[in-house]
CSV table of C-alpha atoms in Angstrom, one decimal:
chain,number,residue,atom,x,y,z
A,1,UNK,CA,9.1,12.1,10.7
A,2,UNK,CA,12.3,10.2,11.7
A,3,UNK,CA,11.7,6.8,12.9
A,4,UNK,CA,14.7,5.6,14.2
A,5,UNK,CA,14.7,7.0,17.9
A,6,UNK,CA,11.0,6.3,18.6
A,7,UNK,CA,10.4,4.4,21.8
A,8,UNK,CA,7.3,2.0,22.5
A,9,UNK,CA,5.0,4.3,23.5
A,10,UNK,CA,5.8,6.5,20.6
A,11,UNK,CA,5.4,3.6,18.1
A,12,UNK,CA,2.1,2.3,19.5
A,13,UNK,CA,0.8,6.1,19.0
A,14,UNK,CA,1.9,6.3,15.2
A,15,UNK,CA,0.0,3.0,14.9
A,16,UNK,CA,-2.7,4.0,15.9
A,17,UNK,CA,-2.7,7.6,14.4
A,18,UNK,CA,-2.0,5.2,10.7
A,19,UNK,CA,-5.1,3.1,11.9
A,20,UNK,CA,-7.4,6.2,12.4
A,21,UNK,CA,-6.1,7.9,9.4
A,22,UNK,CA,-6.9,4.5,7.6
A,23,UNK,CA,-10.4,4.5,9.2
A,24,UNK,CA,-11.2,8.5,8.2
A,25,UNK,CA,-10.3,7.8,4.4
A,26,UNK,CA,-12.7,4.9,4.6
A,27,UNK,CA,-15.1,6.6,5.8
A,28,UNK,CA,-14.5,9.8,3.7
A,29,UNK,CA,-17.2,11.9,1.5
A,30,UNK,CA,-16.6,12.5,-2.0
A,31,UNK,CA,-15.6,9.2,-3.1
A,32,UNK,CA,-16.2,8.6,-6.9
A,33,UNK,CA,-16.8,5.2,-7.7
A,34,UNK,CA,-15.6,3.5,-10.9
A,35,UNK,CA,-17.4,0.6,-12.5
A,36,UNK,CA,-16.6,-2.9,-11.2
A,37,UNK,CA,-14.3,-4.8,-13.5
A,38,UNK,CA,-14.5,-8.2,-13.0
A,39,UNK,CA,-15.3,-8.2,-9.2
A,40,UNK,CA,-13.1,-5.6,-8.3
A,41,UNK,CA,-14.7,-2.7,-6.9
A,42,UNK,CA,-12.7,0.8,-6.9
A,43,UNK,CA,-13.0,4.6,-6.3
A,44,UNK,CA,-11.4,7.8,-6.4
A,45,UNK,CA,-11.1,10.8,-4.2
A,46,UNK,CA,-9.8,14.2,-4.5
A,47,UNK,CA,-8.6,15.7,-1.6
A,48,UNK,CA,-9.9,18.7,-0.9
A,49,UNK,CA,-6.4,20.4,0.3
A,50,UNK,CA,-5.1,19.7,-3.2
A,51,UNK,CA,-3.1,16.9,-2.4
A,52,UNK,CA,-2.4,13.7,-4.4
A,53,UNK,CA,-5.9,12.1,-5.1
A,54,UNK,CA,-6.2,9.2,-3.2
A,55,UNK,CA,-7.0,5.7,-4.7
A,56,UNK,CA,-8.9,2.5,-3.5
A,57,UNK,CA,-9.7,-1.0,-4.7
A,58,UNK,CA,-11.5,-3.7,-3.2
A,59,UNK,CA,-12.2,-7.8,-4.3
A,60,UNK,CA,-12.9,-10.9,-2.7
A,61,UNK,CA,-10.4,-13.6,-3.0
A,62,UNK,CA,-11.0,-17.4,-2.3
A,63,UNK,CA,-8.3,-17.6,0.6
A,64,UNK,CA,-8.1,-16.8,4.2
A,65,UNK,CA,-7.3,-13.8,5.3
A,66,UNK,CA,-4.5,-15.5,7.1
A,67,UNK,CA,-3.2,-16.6,3.8
A,68,UNK,CA,-3.9,-13.5,2.1
A,69,UNK,CA,-1.8,-11.7,4.8
A,70,UNK,CA,1.0,-13.9,5.1
A,71,UNK,CA,1.6,-13.9,1.2
A,72,UNK,CA,0.9,-10.1,0.6
A,73,UNK,CA,2.8,-8.9,3.9
A,74,UNK,CA,4.6,-11.4,5.8
A,75,UNK,CA,6.8,-13.3,3.1
A,76,UNK,CA,6.8,-10.5,0.0
A,77,UNK,CA,10.5,-10.7,0.0
A,78,UNK,CA,9.6,-13.8,-1.3
A,79,UNK,CA,6.3,-13.6,-3.1
A,80,UNK,CA,6.8,-10.1,-4.4
A,81,UNK,CA,7.9,-11.1,-7.9
A,82,UNK,CA,5.0,-13.3,-8.1
A,83,UNK,CA,2.0,-10.9,-7.7
A,84,UNK,CA,3.6,-7.5,-8.9
A,85,UNK,CA,5.4,-7.0,-12.3
A,86,UNK,CA,7.4,-4.8,-11.3
A,87,UNK,CA,8.9,-4.9,-7.9
A,88,UNK,CA,12.3,-6.4,-8.2
A,89,UNK,CA,13.0,-6.0,-4.4
A,90,UNK,CA,11.7,-6.0,-1.1
A,91,UNK,CA,13.2,-6.1,2.6
A,92,UNK,CA,13.4,-4.9,5.9
A,93,UNK,CA,15.9,-1.8,6.7
A,94,UNK,CA,15.2,-2.9,10.3
A,95,UNK,CA,12.7,-3.8,13.2
A,96,UNK,CA,11.3,-0.8,14.9
A,97,UNK,CA,9.1,-2.8,17.8
A,98,UNK,CA,5.6,-3.1,18.5
A,99,UNK,CA,4.4,-4.8,15.1
A,100,UNK,CA,6.4,-1.9,12.9
A,101,UNK,CA,9.5,-1.9,11.2
A,102,UNK,CA,11.0,0.3,8.0
A,103,UNK,CA,10.8,-1.3,5.3
A,104,UNK,CA,12.1,-0.6,1.5
A,105,UNK,CA,10.8,-2.0,-1.8
A,106,UNK,CA,12.3,-1.1,-4.9
A,107,UNK,CA,10.1,-1.5,-8.5
A,108,UNK,CA,11.2,-1.3,-12.1
A,109,UNK,CA,10.8,2.0,-13.8
A,110,UNK,CA,11.2,1.1,-17.3
A,111,UNK,CA,11.6,4.2,-19.1
A,112,UNK,CA,12.5,6.1,-16.4
A,113,UNK,CA,14.1,5.9,-13.2
A,114,UNK,CA,12.9,3.1,-10.5
A,115,UNK,CA,11.0,3.9,-7.8
A,116,UNK,CA,12.3,3.1,-4.2
A,117,UNK,CA,9.5,3.0,-1.3
A,118,UNK,CA,10.9,3.2,1.9
A,119,UNK,CA,8.3,3.6,5.1
A,120,UNK,CA,7.4,2.9,8.3
A,121,UNK,CA,5.2,-0.6,8.1
A,122,UNK,CA,2.7,-1.4,11.0
A,123,UNK,CA,1.1,-5.0,10.7
A,124,UNK,CA,-2.3,-5.6,13.6
A,125,UNK,CA,-4.6,-8.3,14.2
A,126,UNK,CA,-8.3,-7.2,15.1
A,127,UNK,CA,-10.1,-8.8,17.4
A,128,UNK,CA,-12.6,-10.0,14.4
A,129,UNK,CA,-9.7,-11.7,12.4
A,130,UNK,CA,-9.4,-8.6,10.1
A,131,UNK,CA,-5.4,-7.8,9.5
A,132,UNK,CA,-4.2,-4.7,8.4
A,133,UNK,CA,-1.0,-3.4,7.3
A,134,UNK,CA,-0.6,0.3,7.5
A,135,UNK,CA,2.4,2.7,5.5
A,136,UNK,CA,3.6,6.1,5.4
A,137,UNK,CA,6.9,6.9,3.9
A,138,UNK,CA,10.2,8.3,5.1
A,139,UNK,CA,12.3,10.8,3.2
A,140,UNK,CA,15.8,10.6,2.2
A,141,UNK,CA,16.9,12.8,5.6
A,142,UNK,CA,15.6,9.9,7.3
A,143,UNK,CA,16.9,7.1,5.1
A,144,UNK,CA,19.3,7.6,2.1
A,145,UNK,CA,18.5,6.4,-1.0
A,146,UNK,CA,19.8,3.1,-1.5
A,147,UNK,CA,22.0,2.3,-4.9
A,148,UNK,CA,23.2,-1.2,-4.5
A,149,UNK,CA,20.6,-2.9,-6.6
A,150,UNK,CA,19.4,-0.4,-8.9
A,151,UNK,CA,21.1,1.6,-11.9
A,152,UNK,CA,19.3,4.9,-10.8
A,153,UNK,CA,16.3,5.1,-8.0
A,154,UNK,CA,13.8,8.0,-7.5
A,155,UNK,CA,12.3,7.8,-3.8
A,156,UNK,CA,8.3,8.1,-3.8
A,157,UNK,CA,6.2,10.3,-2.0
A,158,UNK,CA,3.8,7.8,0.0
A,159,UNK,CA,1.5,9.9,2.3
A,160,UNK,CA,-0.4,6.9,3.4
A,161,UNK,CA,-1.2,3.3,1.8
A,162,UNK,CA,-3.4,0.4,3.7
A,163,UNK,CA,-4.2,-3.1,3.1
A,164,UNK,CA,-7.2,-4.3,5.3
A,165,UNK,CA,-8.1,-8.4,4.7
A,166,UNK,CA,-11.1,-9.4,6.2
A,167,UNK,CA,-12.4,-12.8,6.7
A,168,UNK,CA,-15.4,-13.9,5.3
A,169,UNK,CA,-17.0,-17.1,5.1
A,170,UNK,CA,-15.5,-19.8,2.1
A,171,UNK,CA,-12.4,-19.9,3.2
A,172,UNK,CA,-12.7,-16.3,1.4
A,173,UNK,CA,-11.4,-13.0,2.4
A,174,UNK,CA,-12.6,-9.1,1.6
A,175,UNK,CA,-9.6,-6.9,0.2
A,176,UNK,CA,-9.5,-3.4,0.4
A,177,UNK,CA,-6.5,-1.7,-0.5
A,178,UNK,CA,-5.9,2.3,-0.1
A,179,UNK,CA,-3.1,4.6,-1.6
A,180,UNK,CA,-1.8,7.7,-1.3
A,181,UNK,CA,0.8,8.2,-3.2
A,182,UNK,CA,3.2,10.1,-5.7
A,183,UNK,CA,4.9,6.8,-7.3
A,184,UNK,CA,8.1,9.1,-8.6
A,185,UNK,CA,7.9,12.1,-5.9
A,186,UNK,CA,7.6,14.6,-8.3
A,187,UNK,CA,4.6,13.4,-11.0
A,188,UNK,CA,2.1,15.3,-8.9
A,189,UNK,CA,4.3,18.5,-10.1
A,190,UNK,CA,3.6,17.9,-13.6
A,191,UNK,CA,0.6,16.1,-14.0
A,192,UNK,CA,-3.0,16.9,-13.2
A,193,UNK,CA,-4.1,14.9,-10.1
A,194,UNK,CA,-7.0,13.5,-11.8
A,195,UNK,CA,-4.8,12.0,-14.8
A,196,UNK,CA,-1.8,10.7,-12.1
A,197,UNK,CA,-5.0,9.2,-10.2
A,198,UNK,CA,-6.2,7.6,-12.7
A,199,UNK,CA,-2.8,6.2,-13.9
A,200,UNK,CA,-2.1,4.7,-10.2
A,201,UNK,CA,-5.7,3.7,-9.7
A,202,UNK,CA,-5.0,1.6,-12.8
A,203,UNK,CA,-2.1,-0.1,-11.3
A,204,UNK,CA,-4.2,-0.8,-7.8
A,205,UNK,CA,-6.9,-2.3,-9.9
A,206,UNK,CA,-4.0,-4.6,-12.0
A,207,UNK,CA,-2.6,-5.7,-8.6
A,208,UNK,CA,-6.6,-7.0,-7.6
A,209,UNK,CA,-6.6,-8.6,-10.9
A,210,UNK,CA,-3.3,-10.7,-10.5
A,211,UNK,CA,-4.4,-11.8,-7.3
A,212,UNK,CA,-7.2,-12.9,-8.5
A,213,UNK,CA,-5.5,-15.4,-11.0
A,214,UNK,CA,-3.5,-16.2,-8.0
A,215,UNK,CA,-6.1,-17.4,-5.4
A,216,UNK,CA,-9.4,-17.5,-7.5
A,217,UNK,CA,-12.4,-14.8,-6.8
A,218,UNK,CA,-14.3,-15.6,-3.1
A,219,UNK,CA,-17.6,-16.1,-3.8
A,220,UNK,CA,-18.9,-13.1,-1.7
A,221,UNK,CA,-18.0,-9.6,-3.2
A,222,UNK,CA,-17.5,-6.4,-0.7
A,223,UNK,CA,-20.3,-4.2,-0.4
């Protein structure tokens, strides 16, 4: 996929495709539920096509849906280091229109190369006030690896990622994250996918824990 020349109608089609994918993952059979950790529900799914495991986590936070969306999405360039232990850069490469943009995130790799996520991100607001961020990664043929921030950077393989933030009474909100993702782009060729999936899920749960520490836990937990 090359997002650069997409016309408005094509962007709308892409946005709808990502929304449909988000809902298919939500409704998919075969999710393996993990024990709830301090109010955080999580699960892992091993797709039948043999691709990277899909992981999800859900929690309730003591803030409005709009507050959390602004914190995690709209203002991510400023807030990322507060809620992500390894993220060292976030920025928009270019606006694409129709609520979509091409964005870059760089995260510290510590022992390995730093990680670069480059992705089309589409932002939606549903009629019930639910906020969504839907993302799909792009390869180096679309956008070259950027070397101006990090010593050595490896592009991730992001099949799909989403954030769904639904209003709850309180004020509170239900936050669900889904990742279908190889953080280095090549780990899935080296590690058994169940091992890699559990590693990625652990990081996702940690992100929810950080947010609970910032906003507090919502009074109503997700079902």
